[in-house]
Amino acid sequence: MIVDTFTNRGSTFFSKLSTVLFFLCAVITFQGVIQRREVELDTPVYVHYAKYRSARFYHAFRNVRQQYAQVKFNMDADLSELWDWNTKHVVVYLVASYSTEKHEKNQVVVWDKILSSPEESKMFMKDTLSNIQAHPFNEYSNQFEGKNATYTLHWTVSPKMGFLSWGAGPGSYEIPFHKIITQPK
Amino acid sequence: MNYLEGTIDFAGQLRCQKYMNYGLCTSAVISYIYGYLVQDSYCVIKLFLILASLVALVCLPAWSMYNKNPLKFQKKKE
């Protein structure tokens, strides 16, 4: 005689539970994929200047005295449209792009922020300096002179369930690097 | 039979499976609708697990409604 015991029913129940749970997460995930949210920005970043000088960061990758750059910019970007019921947070970062003789494409993150709510995603900032402590902006050849960089706002949408998605705004005009004249140590 | 085994008869098994299937699918649909209304996908998973716990309470123990149709064996031929 085949008997159905408590453990048999428990095993069947958890098998069905995991199947339905997987299907539920898949539905939420692919709804996010199908209803992908986009944001169109026009000139979200206005860069005042990019300055550099010789400095030494003891926590940086190379603990030597070399040239570091800092950017001052305005930002007017509304990313609240990226939020839906499956959004966990949005990571926004400013990327400097320039070319050198040795490397055609150089991209450096100079500023970033993690947005945790749709209200926080409506960003309006004036005269903001890039955080050189978090992102030391250093050129590989240690020469910023004569180079121009464009600055682009990028963002990454982190969902609760599903896949990451990326986006970017249009780039700014080419901004030259200026040297800060300071007294040497 | 051992009481802790929680055995049920064949008709009870079919009924239990039916309750399990309908209960879990209904829980999933209700959770999805509620999560969409409150615009939080975490709520979908939380509410689904709560409702699934209720379904487990109904299906896992050997309630008396699963033991109403015991097998009737043939009488011994004299």
CSV table of C-alpha atoms in Angstrom, one decimal, chain A residues 11-135:
chain,number,residue,atom,x,y,z
A,11,SER,CA,8.6,17.4,-0.2
A,12,THR,CA,5.8,17.9,-2.8
A,13,PHE,CA,4.8,21.2,-1.3
A,14,PHE,CA,8.4,22.7,-1.4
A,15,SER,CA,8.9,21.4,-4.9
A,16,LYS,CA,5.8,23.2,-6.1
A,17,LEU,CA,6.7,26.3,-4.0
A,18,SER,CA,10.1,26.6,-5.6
A,19,THR,CA,8.6,26.2,-9.1
A,20,VAL,CA,6.0,28.9,-8.5
A,21,LEU,CA,8.5,31.2,-6.8
A,22,PHE,CA,10.9,30.9,-9.8
A,23,PHE,CA,8.1,31.6,-12.2
A,24,LEU,CA,7.1,34.6,-10.2
A,25,CYS,CA,10.6,36.1,-10.2
A,26,ALA,CA,10.9,35.3,-13.9
A,27,VAL,CA,7.6,37.2,-14.6
A,28,ILE,CA,8.8,40.3,-12.7
A,29,THR,CA,12.2,40.1,-14.4
A,30,PHE,CA,11.0,39.9,-17.9
A,31,GLN,CA,8.3,42.5,-17.3
A,32,GLY,CA,11.3,44.8,-16.5
A,33,VAL,CA,13.0,43.7,-19.7
A,34,ILE,CA,10.0,44.3,-21.9
A,35,GLN,CA,9.1,47.6,-20.3
A,36,ARG,CA,12.6,49.0,-20.3
A,37,ARG,CA,12.7,52.5,-19.1
A,38,GLU,CA,14.8,55.1,-20.9
A,39,VAL,CA,15.7,58.7,-20.1
A,40,GLU,CA,16.6,61.3,-22.7
A,41,LEU,CA,18.7,64.1,-21.4
A,42,ASP,CA,20.0,67.2,-23.2
A,43,THR,CA,23.3,68.6,-21.9
A,44,PRO,CA,22.9,67.3,-18.3
A,45,VAL,CA,26.4,68.4,-17.4
A,46,TYR,CA,28.1,71.7,-17.9
A,47,VAL,CA,31.8,71.7,-17.0
A,48,HIS,CA,33.3,75.0,-15.8
A,49,TYR,CA,36.9,73.9,-15.9
A,50,ALA,CA,39.3,71.0,-15.4
A,51,LYS,CA,42.5,71.8,-13.5
A,52,TYR,CA,45.5,69.7,-12.5
A,53,ARG,CA,48.5,70.0,-10.3
A,54,SER,CA,51.2,67.8,-8.9
A,55,ALA,CA,50.1,66.0,-5.7
A,56,ARG,CA,50.6,62.8,-3.8
A,57,PHE,CA,47.8,60.6,-2.6
A,58,TYR,CA,49.0,58.1,0.0
A,59,HIS,CA,45.9,55.8,-0.5
A,60,ALA,CA,46.1,55.8,-4.3
A,61,PHE,CA,47.2,52.9,-6.5
A,62,ARG,CA,50.7,54.5,-7.0
A,63,ASN,CA,51.9,56.2,-3.9
A,64,VAL,CA,54.1,58.8,-5.8
A,65,ARG,CA,53.9,62.4,-6.6
A,66,GLN,CA,52.2,62.9,-9.9
A,67,GLN,CA,49.6,65.1,-11.6
A,68,TYR,CA,46.0,64.9,-10.5
A,69,ALA,CA,43.1,66.7,-12.1
A,70,GLN,CA,39.8,68.0,-10.7
A,71,VAL,CA,36.7,69.0,-12.5
A,72,LYS,CA,34.1,71.7,-11.5
A,73,PHE,CA,30.7,71.2,-13.1
A,74,ASN,CA,27.0,72.0,-13.0
A,75,MET,CA,24.5,69.2,-13.3
A,76,ASP,CA,20.8,69.3,-14.2
A,77,ALA,CA,19.5,65.8,-14.8
A,78,ASP,CA,16.1,64.2,-14.0
A,79,LEU,CA,16.5,60.4,-13.7
A,80,SER,CA,13.3,59.8,-11.8
A,81,GLU,CA,11.8,58.2,-14.9
A,82,LEU,CA,14.1,55.2,-14.5
A,83,TRP,CA,12.3,54.1,-11.3
A,84,ASP,CA,9.6,51.5,-11.3
A,85,TRP,CA,8.5,48.9,-8.8
A,86,ASN,CA,11.5,46.7,-9.3
A,87,THR,CA,14.3,49.4,-9.0
A,88,LYS,CA,16.6,49.1,-6.1
A,89,HIS,CA,18.9,52.0,-6.7
A,90,VAL,CA,20.5,54.0,-9.6
A,91,VAL,CA,24.2,54.6,-9.7
A,92,VAL,CA,25.2,57.8,-11.5
A,93,TYR,CA,28.8,58.5,-12.6
A,94,LEU,CA,30.6,61.2,-14.6
A,95,VAL,CA,33.1,59.9,-17.1
A,96,ALA,CA,36.0,61.9,-18.6
A,97,SER,CA,36.9,60.7,-22.1
A,98,TYR,CA,40.1,61.9,-24.0
A,99,SER,CA,42.7,60.5,-26.3
A,100,THR,CA,46.5,60.5,-26.1
A,101,GLU,CA,49.3,59.5,-28.5
A,102,LYS,CA,49.7,56.1,-27.0
A,103,HIS,CA,46.1,55.3,-26.2
A,104,GLU,CA,43.3,56.3,-28.5
A,105,LYS,CA,40.5,56.0,-25.9
A,106,ASN,CA,40.9,56.9,-22.2
A,107,GLN,CA,37.9,56.9,-19.9
A,108,VAL,CA,38.1,57.8,-16.2
A,109,VAL,CA,35.3,58.0,-13.6
A,110,VAL,CA,35.7,61.4,-11.9
A,111,TRP,CA,32.5,61.6,-9.8
A,112,ASP,CA,29.7,59.2,-8.7
A,113,LYS,CA,26.6,59.0,-6.6
A,114,ILE,CA,24.1,56.3,-5.6
A,115,LEU,CA,20.5,57.4,-5.8
A,116,SER,CA,18.1,55.5,-3.5
A,117,SER,CA,14.8,57.1,-4.3
A,118,PRO,CA,13.0,58.8,-7.2
A,119,GLU,CA,13.0,62.1,-5.4
A,120,GLU,CA,16.8,61.9,-5.0
A,121,SER,CA,17.1,61.2,-8.7
A,122,LYS,CA,16.1,64.7,-9.7
A,123,MET,CA,19.6,66.2,-9.5
A,124,PHE,CA,20.3,69.9,-9.7
A,125,MET,CA,23.8,70.8,-8.6
A,126,LYS,CA,25.9,73.9,-9.1
A,127,ASP,CA,29.6,74.4,-8.9
A,128,THR,CA,30.2,70.8,-7.8
A,129,LEU,CA,33.8,69.6,-7.5
A,130,SER,CA,34.7,66.0,-8.5
A,131,ASN,CA,35.6,64.0,-5.5
A,132,ILE,CA,39.3,63.4,-6.0
A,133,GLN,CA,39.6,61.4,-2.8
A,134,ALA,CA,37.3,58.7,-4.1
A,135,HIS,CA,38.4,58.9,-7.8
